[in-house]
Structures are given as structure tokens and as C-alpha cells.
Tab-separated table of C-alpha atoms and ligand atoms in Angstrom:
chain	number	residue	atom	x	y	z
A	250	UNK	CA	4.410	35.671	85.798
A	251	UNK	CA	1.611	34.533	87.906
A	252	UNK	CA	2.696	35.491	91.601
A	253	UNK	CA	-0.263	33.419	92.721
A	254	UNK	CA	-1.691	35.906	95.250
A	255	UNK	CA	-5.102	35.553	94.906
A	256	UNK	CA	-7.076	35.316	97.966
A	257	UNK	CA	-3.863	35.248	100.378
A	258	UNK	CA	-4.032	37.639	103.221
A	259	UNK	CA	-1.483	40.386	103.907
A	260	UNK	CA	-1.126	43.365	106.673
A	261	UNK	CA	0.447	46.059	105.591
A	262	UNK	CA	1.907	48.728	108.410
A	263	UNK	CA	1.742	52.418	107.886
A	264	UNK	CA	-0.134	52.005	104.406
A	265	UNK	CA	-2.616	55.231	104.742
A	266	UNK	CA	0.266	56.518	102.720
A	267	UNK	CA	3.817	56.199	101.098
A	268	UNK	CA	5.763	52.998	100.413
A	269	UNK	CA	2.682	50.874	102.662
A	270	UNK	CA	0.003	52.355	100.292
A	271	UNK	CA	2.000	51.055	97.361
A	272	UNK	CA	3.119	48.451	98.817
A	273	UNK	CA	-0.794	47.497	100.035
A	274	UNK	CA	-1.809	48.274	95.920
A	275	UNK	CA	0.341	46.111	94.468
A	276	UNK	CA	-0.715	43.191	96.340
A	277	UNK	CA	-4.172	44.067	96.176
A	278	UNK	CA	-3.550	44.526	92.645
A	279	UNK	CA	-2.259	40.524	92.319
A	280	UNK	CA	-5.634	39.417	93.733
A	281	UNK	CA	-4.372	39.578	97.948
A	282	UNK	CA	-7.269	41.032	100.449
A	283	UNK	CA	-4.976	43.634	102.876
A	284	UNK	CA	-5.253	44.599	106.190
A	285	UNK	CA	-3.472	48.641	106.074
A	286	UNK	CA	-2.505	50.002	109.414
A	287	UNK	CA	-1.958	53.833	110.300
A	288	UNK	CA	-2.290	55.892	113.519
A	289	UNK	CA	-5.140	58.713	111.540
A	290	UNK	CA	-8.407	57.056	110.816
A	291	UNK	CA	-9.880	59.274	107.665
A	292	UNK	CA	-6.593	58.480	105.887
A	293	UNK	CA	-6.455	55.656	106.702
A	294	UNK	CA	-9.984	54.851	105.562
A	295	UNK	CA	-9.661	56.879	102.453
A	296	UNK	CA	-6.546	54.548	101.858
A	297	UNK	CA	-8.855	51.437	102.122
A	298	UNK	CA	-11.614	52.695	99.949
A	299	UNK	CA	-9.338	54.096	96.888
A	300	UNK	CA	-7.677	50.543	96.831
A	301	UNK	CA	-10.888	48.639	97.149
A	302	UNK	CA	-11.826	50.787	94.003
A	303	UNK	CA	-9.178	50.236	91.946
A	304	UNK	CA	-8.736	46.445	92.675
A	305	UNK	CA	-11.624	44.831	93.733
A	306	UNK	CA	-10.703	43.180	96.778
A	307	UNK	CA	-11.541	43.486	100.342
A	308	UNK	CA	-9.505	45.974	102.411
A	309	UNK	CA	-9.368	46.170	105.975
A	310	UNK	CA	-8.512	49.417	107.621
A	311	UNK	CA	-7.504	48.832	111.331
A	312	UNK	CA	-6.126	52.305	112.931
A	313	UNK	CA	-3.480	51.460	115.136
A	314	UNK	CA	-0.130	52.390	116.503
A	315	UNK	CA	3.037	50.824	115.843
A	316	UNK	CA	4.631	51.660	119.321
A	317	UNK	CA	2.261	50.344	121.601
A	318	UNK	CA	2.058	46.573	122.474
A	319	UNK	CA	-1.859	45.939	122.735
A	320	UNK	CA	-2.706	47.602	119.446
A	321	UNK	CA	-0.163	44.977	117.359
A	322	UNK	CA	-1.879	42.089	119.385
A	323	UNK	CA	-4.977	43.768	118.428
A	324	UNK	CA	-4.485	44.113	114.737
A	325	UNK	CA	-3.696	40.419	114.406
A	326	UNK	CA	-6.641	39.276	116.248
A	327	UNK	CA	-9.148	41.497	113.807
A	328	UNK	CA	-7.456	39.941	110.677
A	329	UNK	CA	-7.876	36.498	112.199
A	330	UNK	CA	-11.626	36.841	113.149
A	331	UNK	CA	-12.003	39.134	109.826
A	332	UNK	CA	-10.058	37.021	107.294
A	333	UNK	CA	-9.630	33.507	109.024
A	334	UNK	CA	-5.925	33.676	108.964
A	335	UNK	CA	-2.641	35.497	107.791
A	336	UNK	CA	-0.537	34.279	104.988
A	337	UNK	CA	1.729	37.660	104.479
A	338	UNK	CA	3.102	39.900	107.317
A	339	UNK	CA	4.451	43.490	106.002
A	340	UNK	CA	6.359	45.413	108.884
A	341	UNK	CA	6.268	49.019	108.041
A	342	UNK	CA	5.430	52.723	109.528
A	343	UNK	CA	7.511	56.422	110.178
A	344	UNK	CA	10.414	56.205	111.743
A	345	UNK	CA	11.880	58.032	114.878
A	346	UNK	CA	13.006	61.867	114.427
A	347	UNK	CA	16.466	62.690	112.701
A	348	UNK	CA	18.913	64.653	114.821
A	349	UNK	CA	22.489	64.196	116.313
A	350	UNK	CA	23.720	61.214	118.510
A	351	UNK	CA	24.329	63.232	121.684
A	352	UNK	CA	20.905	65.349	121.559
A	353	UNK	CA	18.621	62.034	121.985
A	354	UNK	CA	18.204	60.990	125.732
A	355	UNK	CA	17.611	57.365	127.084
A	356	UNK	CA	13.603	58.597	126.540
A	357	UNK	CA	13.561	59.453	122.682
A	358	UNK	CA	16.060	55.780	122.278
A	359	UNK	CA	13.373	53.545	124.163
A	360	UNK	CA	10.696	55.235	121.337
A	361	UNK	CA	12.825	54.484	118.776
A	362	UNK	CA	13.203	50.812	119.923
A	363	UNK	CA	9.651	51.131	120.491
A	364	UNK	CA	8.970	51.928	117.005
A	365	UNK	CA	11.518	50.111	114.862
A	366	UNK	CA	12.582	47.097	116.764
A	367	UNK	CA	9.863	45.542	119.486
A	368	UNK	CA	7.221	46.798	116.652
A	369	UNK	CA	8.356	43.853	114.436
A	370	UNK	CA	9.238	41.668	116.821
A	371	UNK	CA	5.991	41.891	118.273
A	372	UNK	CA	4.200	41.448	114.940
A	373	UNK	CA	6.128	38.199	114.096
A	374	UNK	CA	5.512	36.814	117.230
A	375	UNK	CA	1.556	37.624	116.866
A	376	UNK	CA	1.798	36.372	113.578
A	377	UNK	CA	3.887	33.483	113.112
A	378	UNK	CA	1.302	30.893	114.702
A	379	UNK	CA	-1.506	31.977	112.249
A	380	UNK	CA	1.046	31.338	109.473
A	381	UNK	CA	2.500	28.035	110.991
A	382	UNK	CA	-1.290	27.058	110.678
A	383	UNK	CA	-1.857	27.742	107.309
A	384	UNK	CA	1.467	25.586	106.165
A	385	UNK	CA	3.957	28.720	105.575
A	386	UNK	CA	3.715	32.364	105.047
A	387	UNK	CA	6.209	35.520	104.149
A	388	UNK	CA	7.287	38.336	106.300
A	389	UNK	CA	8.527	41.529	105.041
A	390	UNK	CA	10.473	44.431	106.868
A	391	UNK	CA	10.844	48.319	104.721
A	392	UNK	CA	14.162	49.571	106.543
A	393	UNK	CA	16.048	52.134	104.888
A	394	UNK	CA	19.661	52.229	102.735
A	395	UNK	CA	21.237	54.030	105.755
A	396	UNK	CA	20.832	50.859	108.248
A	397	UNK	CA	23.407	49.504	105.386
A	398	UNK	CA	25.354	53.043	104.727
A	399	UNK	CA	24.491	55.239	107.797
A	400	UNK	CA	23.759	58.737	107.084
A	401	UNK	CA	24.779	61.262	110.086
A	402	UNK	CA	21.524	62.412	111.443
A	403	UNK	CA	19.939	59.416	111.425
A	404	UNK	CA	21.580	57.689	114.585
A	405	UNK	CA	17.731	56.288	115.917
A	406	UNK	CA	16.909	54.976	112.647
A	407	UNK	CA	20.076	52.907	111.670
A	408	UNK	CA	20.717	51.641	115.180
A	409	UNK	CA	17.412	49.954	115.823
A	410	UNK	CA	16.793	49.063	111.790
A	411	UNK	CA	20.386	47.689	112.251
A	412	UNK	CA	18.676	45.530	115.024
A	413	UNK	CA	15.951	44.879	112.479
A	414	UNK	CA	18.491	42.847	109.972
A	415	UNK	CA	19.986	40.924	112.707
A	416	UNK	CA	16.486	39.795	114.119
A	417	UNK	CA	15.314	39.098	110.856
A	418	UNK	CA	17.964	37.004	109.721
A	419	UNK	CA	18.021	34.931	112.921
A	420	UNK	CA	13.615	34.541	112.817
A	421	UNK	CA	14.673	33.227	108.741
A	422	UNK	CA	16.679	30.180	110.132
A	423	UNK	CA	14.642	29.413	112.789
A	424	UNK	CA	11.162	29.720	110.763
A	425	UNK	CA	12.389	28.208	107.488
A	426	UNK	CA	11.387	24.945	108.124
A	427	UNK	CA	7.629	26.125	108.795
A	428	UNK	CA	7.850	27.249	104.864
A	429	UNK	CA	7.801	31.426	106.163
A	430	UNK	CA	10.718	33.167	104.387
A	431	UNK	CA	11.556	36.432	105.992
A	432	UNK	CA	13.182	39.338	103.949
A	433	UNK	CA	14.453	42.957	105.000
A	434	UNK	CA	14.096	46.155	102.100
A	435	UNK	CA	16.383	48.870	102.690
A	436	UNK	CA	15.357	51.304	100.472
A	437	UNK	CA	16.944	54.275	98.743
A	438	UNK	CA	15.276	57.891	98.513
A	439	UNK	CA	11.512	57.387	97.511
A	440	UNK	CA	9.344	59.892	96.771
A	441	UNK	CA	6.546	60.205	99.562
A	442	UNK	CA	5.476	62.767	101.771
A	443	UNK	CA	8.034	61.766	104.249
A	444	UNK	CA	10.948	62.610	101.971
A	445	UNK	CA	9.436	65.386	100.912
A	446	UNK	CA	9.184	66.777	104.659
A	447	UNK	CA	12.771	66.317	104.722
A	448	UNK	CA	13.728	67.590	101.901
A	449	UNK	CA	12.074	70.892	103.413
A	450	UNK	CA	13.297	70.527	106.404
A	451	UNK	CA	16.998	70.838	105.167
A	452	UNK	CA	18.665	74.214	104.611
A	453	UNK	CA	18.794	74.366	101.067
A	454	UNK	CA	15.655	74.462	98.770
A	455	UNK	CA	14.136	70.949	98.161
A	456	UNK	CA	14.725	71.510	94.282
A	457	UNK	CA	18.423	71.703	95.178
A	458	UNK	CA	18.334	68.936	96.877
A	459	UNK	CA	16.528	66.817	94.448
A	460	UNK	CA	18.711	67.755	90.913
A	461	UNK	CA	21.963	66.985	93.382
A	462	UNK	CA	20.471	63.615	94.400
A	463	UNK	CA	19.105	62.417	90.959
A	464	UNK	CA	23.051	63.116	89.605
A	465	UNK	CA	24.349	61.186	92.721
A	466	UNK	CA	21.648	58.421	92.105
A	467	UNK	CA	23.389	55.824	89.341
A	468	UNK	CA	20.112	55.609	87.600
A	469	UNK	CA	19.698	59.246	87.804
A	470	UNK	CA	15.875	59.370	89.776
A	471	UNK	CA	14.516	59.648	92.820
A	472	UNK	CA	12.826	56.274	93.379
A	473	UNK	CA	8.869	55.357	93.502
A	474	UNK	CA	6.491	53.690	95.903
A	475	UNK	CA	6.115	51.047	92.809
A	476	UNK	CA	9.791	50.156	92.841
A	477	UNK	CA	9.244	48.961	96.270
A	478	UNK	CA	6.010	47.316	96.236
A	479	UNK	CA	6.750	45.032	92.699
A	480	UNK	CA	10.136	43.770	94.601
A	481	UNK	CA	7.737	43.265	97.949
A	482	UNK	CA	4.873	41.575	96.023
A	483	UNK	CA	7.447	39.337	94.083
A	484	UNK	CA	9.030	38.196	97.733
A	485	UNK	CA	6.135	37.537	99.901
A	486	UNK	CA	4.709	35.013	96.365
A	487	UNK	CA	5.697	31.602	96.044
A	488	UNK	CA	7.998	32.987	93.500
A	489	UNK	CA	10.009	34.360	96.086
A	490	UNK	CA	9.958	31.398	98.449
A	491	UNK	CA	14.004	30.570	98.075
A	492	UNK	CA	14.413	33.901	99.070
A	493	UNK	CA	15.278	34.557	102.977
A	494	UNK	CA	17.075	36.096	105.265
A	495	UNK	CA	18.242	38.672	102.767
A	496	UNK	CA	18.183	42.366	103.346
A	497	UNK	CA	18.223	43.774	99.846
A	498	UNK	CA	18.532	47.624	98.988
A	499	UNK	CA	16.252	49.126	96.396
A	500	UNK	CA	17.987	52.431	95.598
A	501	UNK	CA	18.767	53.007	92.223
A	502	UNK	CA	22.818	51.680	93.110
A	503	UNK	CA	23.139	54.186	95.412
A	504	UNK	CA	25.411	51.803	98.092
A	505	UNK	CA	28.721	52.288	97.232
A	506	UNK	CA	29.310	48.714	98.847
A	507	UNK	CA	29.992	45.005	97.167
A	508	UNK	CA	28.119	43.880	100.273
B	205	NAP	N1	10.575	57.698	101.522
B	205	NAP	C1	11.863	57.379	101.556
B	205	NAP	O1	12.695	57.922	100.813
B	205	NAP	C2	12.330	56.328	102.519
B	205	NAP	C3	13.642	55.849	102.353
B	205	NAP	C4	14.119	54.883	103.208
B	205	NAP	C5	13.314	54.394	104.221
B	205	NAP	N2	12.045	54.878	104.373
B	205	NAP	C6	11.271	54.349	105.485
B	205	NAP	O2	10.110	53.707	104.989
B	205	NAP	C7	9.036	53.863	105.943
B	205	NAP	C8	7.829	54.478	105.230
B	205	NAP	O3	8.220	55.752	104.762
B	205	NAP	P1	7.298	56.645	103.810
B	205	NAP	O4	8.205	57.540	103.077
B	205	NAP	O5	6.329	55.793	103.090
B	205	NAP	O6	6.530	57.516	104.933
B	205	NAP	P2	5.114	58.291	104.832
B	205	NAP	O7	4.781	58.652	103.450
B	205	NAP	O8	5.202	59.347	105.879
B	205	NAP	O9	4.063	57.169	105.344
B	205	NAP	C9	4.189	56.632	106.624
B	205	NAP	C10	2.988	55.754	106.925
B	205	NAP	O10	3.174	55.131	108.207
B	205	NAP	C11	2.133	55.527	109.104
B	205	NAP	N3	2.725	55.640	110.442
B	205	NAP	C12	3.655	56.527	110.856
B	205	NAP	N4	3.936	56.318	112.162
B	205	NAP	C13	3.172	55.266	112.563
B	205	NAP	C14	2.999	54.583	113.800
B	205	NAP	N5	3.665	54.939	114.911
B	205	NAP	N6	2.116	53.545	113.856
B	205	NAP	C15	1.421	53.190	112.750
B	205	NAP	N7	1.540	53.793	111.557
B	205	NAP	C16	2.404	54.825	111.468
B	205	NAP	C17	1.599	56.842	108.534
B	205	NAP	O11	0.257	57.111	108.908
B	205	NAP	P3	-0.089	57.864	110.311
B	205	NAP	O12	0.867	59.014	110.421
B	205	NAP	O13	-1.516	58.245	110.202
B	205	NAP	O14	0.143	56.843	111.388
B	205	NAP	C18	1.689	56.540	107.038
B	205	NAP	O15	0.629	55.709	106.648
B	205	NAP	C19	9.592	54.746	107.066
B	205	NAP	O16	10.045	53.933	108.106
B	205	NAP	C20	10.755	55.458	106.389
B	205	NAP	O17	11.737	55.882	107.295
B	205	NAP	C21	11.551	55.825	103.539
């Protein structure tokens, strides 16, 4: 299938690493130039230079951080001057700490919103006209299973991602008619160095961990940044264009849920 990428233009949050770098691969892979965000410049850069290696096409690097206003203005306004426009828009980064409800004060939930929430609603809004102007364009959101099937622990994450789904689904009926579909990944464990972290972080060893998961895990692995990115680059194509509003888990059928 030809996903007709070629010479679009995609940003691609938190890609030094992780599900962005695949993510950012993928459609660099299918011909797209990408703009990769990250708060740590050498790997961020190192990011940009192994992709434009192993693809060909131009890759941005732009270090900036999700949280703060100025730098998501900022990072729109470089691919505009850099690329001319924006066709694809893909909302991803860390996420807030894990820990119980009642530990987190009013200061770590206004980070969280911070960081989860305003962060894509202040891309959107920086990139929506550029896409409006080229005749449509594709925004993606990498959430996490738990904003569907919340996982104690992870009260900052699913609250504002939960806010994430509802945003998204209102932006995909108010920009469908601008041809822009909007989608929302929720996806299951992946193997990056953020899972890893928490794997170690956890009381037993991470190998524990990891056999009891891949047993609990229908397809019986823990998932890869690939798995993502080939459902993300599919999406954000023309091949993916009747697709909106939807906020689909990638998780091996880990959600024990009809819906
Ligand atoms: N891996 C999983 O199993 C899994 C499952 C469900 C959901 N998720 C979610 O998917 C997202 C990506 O996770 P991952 O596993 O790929 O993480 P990762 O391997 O730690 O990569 C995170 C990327 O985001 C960047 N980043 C972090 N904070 C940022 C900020 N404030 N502003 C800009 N960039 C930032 C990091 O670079 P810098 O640190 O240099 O900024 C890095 O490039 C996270 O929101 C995570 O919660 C992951």
C-alpha cells in the first residue's frame, strides 16, 4: 500500500527516543521530512542524524519543552519558515510522575495539565491554520491503555490523558470539514526506556515483571515502538482519512473492555 507520504511534513513530540523515535522513522521511512522535539539537545540531535541516515530525508531537530507555552508556538513557527507548512501534527512526550492520588498537591496537578492536556491543545491550535492552508492535515495524540483502564498509581496520567480523548474527539467534529482527521493511541506496555525505568522502579525484579506481563498480554509480548508507529503512519496517510475521532488501544488485547 502506498500511504502517499512523500514530501508531507510531520512534527513529532518527544522523538529523541521511544515510541516518537519510531514513530518519527516510520514516517520518515514512507518518504515524510519530520520535525522531532525533545527537552536534551545531543539526543535529540543524534535522533535527527541516525534517521536522516537511514531514510534519506530531511530531519529537523528543534529542542523544546512540552510544558511551556512559548516553546510550542516556537516549534511551529521553525517548521513553517523551515518546511513552508505542516501537513501532520504528532502530540507526544513523558508523562507526569506515578504515585498515589492524595500525595500530588494542586502544584504537581497544574504540571500534569501542563504536560498532557494544554501541551496538545496548544499544538493544535498553533497548528491547525498551517493545515487549514494546505487543504487538510492529520493530528495524532500517544496516550496510554490506562486513560481507557486506569491503573492505580497513575492518577496524573489518566486524568489529564482522559481530558486528552474528550478534547480530541470534540477538535474531530469541529475540524472535519477542513479535511484534518484527529485520532488518539492509547497504547499498551512498549518497550522503551521509560518502561524499562519502571519496571525498575517496582519492587520486584524487572524480569519478574516482564514473564508475568507477557502471560497476562493475549498475544503473549511486550509491545514495540514499530507497533505504534505502522498504526500512526497508516492514520495520519490519506489511507486513514475516514478515520477520526477514535481513540484506539494498541496493546496486544490487553483491555478487558468491548468498548
Ligand atoms: N512505553 C510504554 O509502555 C508506554 C505505554 C503507554 C503510554 N506511554 C506513553 O507514551 C509516551 C512516550 O513514552 P516512551 O516510552 O516513548 O518514553 P521515553 O522512551 O522516555 O521517551 C520520551 C521522549 O519524550 C521526550 N520528553 C519527555 N518529556 C518531555 C517534555 N516535557 N517536553 C518535550 N519532550 C519530552 C524525551 O526526551 P527528553 O527527556 O530529552 O525531553 C524522549 O524523547 C509517554 O507519554 C508515555 O507515558 C508509554
Amino acid at each position: 500500500m502506498n500511504l502517499e507520504l512523500k514530501n508531507k511534513v510531520a512534527i513529532v513530540g518527544g522523538a529523541s527516543k521511544g515510541i516518537g523515535f519510531g514513530i518519527a522513522h516510520i514516517l520518515a521511512q514512507e518518504g515524510a521530512s519530520v520535525a522531532i522535539t525533545a527537552r536534551r539537545e545531543p539526543e535529540l540531535s543524534a535522533a535527527a542524524e541516525r534517521i536522516r541516515k537511514e531514510t534519506g530525508v530531511r530531519v529537523l531537530p528543534i529542542v523544546a519543552d512540552a510544558r511551556r507555552a512559548e516553546d510550542c508556538r516556537r516549534i511551529v513557527e521553525t517548521v513553517k519558515a523551515e518546511f513552508g507548512g505542516l501537513d501532520i501534527l504528532i502530540n507526544n512526550d513523558g508523562a507526569p510522575p506515578i504515585g498515589e492520588i492524595m500525595s500530588f498537591d494542586d502544584a504537581a496537578w497544574t504540571k500534569a495539565v501542563e504536560q498532557n492536556l494544554m501541551y496538545v491543545v496548544r499544538m493544535v491550535r498553533e497548528a491547525v491554520p498551517l493545515m487549514k492552508e494546505r487543504g487538510g492535515g492529520s493530528i495524532l495524540n500517544i496516550t496510554a491503555i490506562s486513560a481507557i483502564q486506569p491503573i492505580p498509581g497513575f492518577a496524573l496520567s489518566v486524568a489529564t490523558w482522559s481530558g486528552v480523548i474528550g478534547y480530541a474527539k470534540t477538535l474531530s467534529l469541529e475540524i472535519a470539514p477542513f479535511g484534518i482527521n484527529v485520532n488518539t493511541i492509547c497504547p499498551g506496555y512498549i518497550d522503551t526506556t521509560r518502561l524499562r525505568k519502571v519496571f525498575a522502579a517496582g519492587e520486584e525484579p524487572a524480569e519478574v515483571v516482564q514473564a508475568r506481563l507477557r502471560e497476562e498480554i493475549p498475544v503473549k509480548r511486550i509491545g514495540t515502538v514499530d507497533d505504534i508507529g505502522n498504526l500512526v503512519a497508516l492514520l495520519v496517510s490519506s489511507k486513514g482519512s475516514y478515520i477520526t475521532g477514535a481513540a484506539i488501544q494498541v496493546d496486544g488485547g490487553l483491555l478487558r473492555s468491548v468498548r
